[in-house]
PDB file of C-alpha atoms in Angstrom:
ATOM      1  CA  MET A 295    -141.180 346.379  65.859  1.00 62.00           C
ATOM      2  CA  GLN A 296    -144.618 346.899  64.405  1.00 71.00           C
ATOM      3  CA  ALA A 297    -147.472 344.405  64.273  1.00 67.00           C
ATOM      4  CA  SER A 298    -147.053 343.995  60.520  1.00 69.00           C
ATOM      5  CA  ASP A 299    -143.386 343.023  61.018  1.00 69.00           C
ATOM      6  CA  ARG A 300    -144.364 340.360  63.547  1.00 67.00           C
ATOM      7  CA  PHE A 301    -146.985 338.975  61.191  1.00 69.00           C
ATOM      8  CA  ASN A 302    -144.448 338.880  58.357  1.00 80.00           C
ATOM      9  CA  ILE A 303    -141.864 337.064  60.520  1.00 81.00           C
ATOM     10  CA  ASN A 304    -144.449 334.532  61.719  1.00 80.00           C
ATOM     11  CA  SER A 305    -145.673 333.873  58.186  1.00 83.00           C
ATOM     12  CA  GLN A 306    -142.086 333.336  57.004  1.00 83.00           C
ATOM     13  CA  LEU A 307    -141.474 330.913  59.865  1.00 77.00           C
ATOM     14  CA  GLU A 308    -144.642 328.971  59.055  1.00 79.00           C
ATOM     15  CA  HIS A 309    -143.584 328.800  55.410  1.00 81.00           C
ATOM     16  CA  LEU A 310    -140.154 327.405  56.356  1.00 79.00           C
ATOM     17  CA  GLN A 311    -141.700 324.871  58.715  1.00 76.00           C
ATOM     18  CA  ALA A 312    -144.076 323.692  55.999  1.00 79.00           C
ATOM     19  CA  LYS A 313    -141.304 323.489  53.399  1.00 81.00           C
ATOM     20  CA  TYR A 314    -138.554 321.849  55.477  1.00 77.00           C
ATOM     21  CA  VAL A 315    -139.379 319.027  57.878  1.00 70.00           C
ATOM     22  CA  GLY A 316    -136.300 319.523  60.046  1.00 68.00           C
ATOM     23  CA  THR A 317    -137.209 323.052  61.146  1.00 71.00           C
ATOM     24  CA  GLY A 318    -139.850 321.686  63.503  1.00 71.00           C
ATOM     25  CA  HIS A 319    -143.151 323.061  64.689  1.00 70.00           C
ATOM     26  CA  ALA A 320    -145.001 323.656  67.966  1.00 71.00           C
ATOM     27  CA  ASP A 321    -146.310 320.070  68.242  1.00 76.00           C
ATOM     28  CA  LEU A 322    -142.932 318.392  67.667  1.00 80.00           C
ATOM     29  CA  ASN A 323    -141.874 316.236  70.606  1.00 84.00           C
ATOM     30  CA  ARG A 324    -138.334 315.597  71.773  1.00 87.00           C
ATOM     31  CA  PHE A 325    -138.021 312.181  70.098  1.00 88.00           C
ATOM     32  CA  GLU A 326    -139.135 313.462  66.671  1.00 87.00           C
ATOM     33  CA  TRP A 327    -136.730 316.398  66.972  1.00 86.00           C
ATOM     34  CA  ALA A 328    -133.834 314.043  67.817  1.00 89.00           C
ATOM     35  CA  VAL A 329    -134.714 311.792  64.864  1.00 90.00           C
ATOM     36  CA  ASN A 330    -134.660 314.789  62.505  1.00 88.00           C
ATOM     37  CA  ILE A 331    -131.253 315.896  63.819  1.00 89.00           C
ATOM     38  CA  GLN A 332    -129.759 312.402  63.503  1.00 92.00           C
ATOM     39  CA  ARG A 333    -131.117 311.850  59.994  1.00 92.00           C
ATOM     40  CA  ASP A 334    -129.853 315.246  58.847  1.00 91.00           C
ATOM     41  CA  SER A 335    -126.422 314.426  60.257  1.00 93.00           C
ATOM     42  CA  TYR A 336    -126.241 311.011  58.577  1.00 95.00           C
ATOM     43  CA  ALA A 337    -127.447 312.475  55.276  1.00 94.00           C
ATOM     44  CA  SER A 338    -124.724 315.119  55.505  1.00 95.00           C
ATOM     45  CA  TYR A 339    -122.052 312.481  56.206  1.00 95.00           C
ATOM     46  CA  VAL A 340    -123.166 310.406  53.216  1.00 95.00           C
ATOM     47  CA  GLY A 341    -123.451 313.433  50.941  1.00 95.00           C
ATOM     48  CA  HIS A 342    -119.999 314.896  51.622  1.00 96.00           C
ATOM     49  CA  TYR A 343    -117.329 312.571  50.256  1.00 96.00           C
ATOM     50  CA  PRO A 344    -114.321 314.065  52.118  1.00 97.00           C
ATOM     51  CA  LEU A 345    -116.142 313.731  55.434  1.00 96.00           C
ATOM     52  CA  MET A 346    -117.137 310.168  54.578  1.00 96.00           C
ATOM     53  CA  ALA A 347    -113.512 309.373  53.700  1.00 97.00           C
ATOM     54  CA  TYR A 348    -112.339 310.850  57.018  1.00 97.00           C
ATOM     55  CA  ILE A 349    -114.857 308.774  58.995  1.00 96.00           C
ATOM     56  CA  ALA A 350    -113.936 305.633  57.039  1.00 97.00           C
ATOM     57  CA  ILE A 351    -110.250 306.127  57.819  1.00 97.00           C
ATOM     58  CA  ALA A 352    -110.976 306.805  61.494  1.00 97.00           C
ATOM     59  CA  GLU A 353    -113.131 303.658  61.740  1.00 96.00           C
ATOM     60  CA  ASN A 354    -110.681 301.601  59.627  1.00 97.00           C
ATOM     61  CA  GLU A 355    -113.490 300.571  57.268  1.00 97.00           C
ATOM     62  CA  SER A 356    -114.129 301.065  53.575  1.00 97.00           C
ATOM     63  CA  ILE A 357    -116.072 304.101  52.403  1.00 96.00           C
ATOM     64  CA  GLY A 358    -118.805 301.926  50.922  1.00 96.00           C
ATOM     65  CA  ARG A 359    -119.263 300.013  54.170  1.00 97.00           C
ATOM     66  CA  GLU A 360    -119.487 303.250  56.165  1.00 96.00           C
ATOM     67  CA  ARG A 361    -121.994 304.661  53.680  1.00 96.00           C
ATOM     68  CA  TYR A 362    -124.093 301.494  54.005  1.00 97.00           C
ATOM     69  CA  SER A 363    -123.856 301.696  57.794  1.00 96.00           C
ATOM     70  CA  PHE A 364    -125.072 305.310  57.837  1.00 95.00           C
ATOM     71  CA  MET A 365    -127.910 304.497  55.459  1.00 95.00           C
ATOM     72  CA  GLN A 366    -129.011 301.690  57.784  1.00 95.00           C
ATOM     73  CA  LYS A 367    -128.787 303.986  60.817  1.00 93.00           C
ATOM     74  CA  MET A 368    -131.069 306.483  59.094  1.00 92.00           C
ATOM     75  CA  LEU A 369    -133.988 304.037  59.351  1.00 92.00           C
ATOM     76  CA  LEU A 370    -134.219 304.157  63.164  1.00 90.00           C
ATOM     77  CA  PRO A 371    -131.548 306.625  64.304  1.00 89.00           C
ATOM     78  CA  CYS A 372    -132.819 306.910  67.891  1.00 87.00           C
ATOM     79  CA  GLY A 373    -134.364 303.491  68.346  1.00 86.00           C
ATOM     80  CA  LEU A 374    -138.042 302.715  68.513  1.00 87.00           C
ATOM     81  CA  PRO A 375    -140.388 305.600  69.296  1.00 85.00           C
ATOM     82  CA  PRO A 376    -141.624 305.827  72.880  1.00 85.00           C
ATOM     83  CA  GLU A 377    -145.116 304.670  73.770  1.00 84.00           C
ATOM     84  CA  ARG A 378    -147.665 307.451  73.315  1.00 78.00           C
ATOM     85  CA  GLU A 379    -150.018 308.263  76.139  1.00 74.00           C
ATOM     86  CA  GLU A 380    -153.618 308.136  75.029  1.00 71.00           C
ATOM     87  CA  ASP A 381    -155.673 311.125  76.105  1.00 59.00           C
TER      88      ASP A 381
END
């Protein structure tokens, strides 16, 4: 692998990280990463009707109620953020 290839790969990675929040970056902590994963999962459940119907049947709830529940969980999917240490 040549130096130009490495530069090209790094620039592509930086572009993806700037374009899509969920791809992360070097300063992303564990809590923020977990929040991104949970929100992406809930958004996928809400966006795919057959999966939402399956979850609604498994939970014995209506599809609308499950959709509302997932939308509410997207606000704080992992609870409150941890206290930040001041440097």
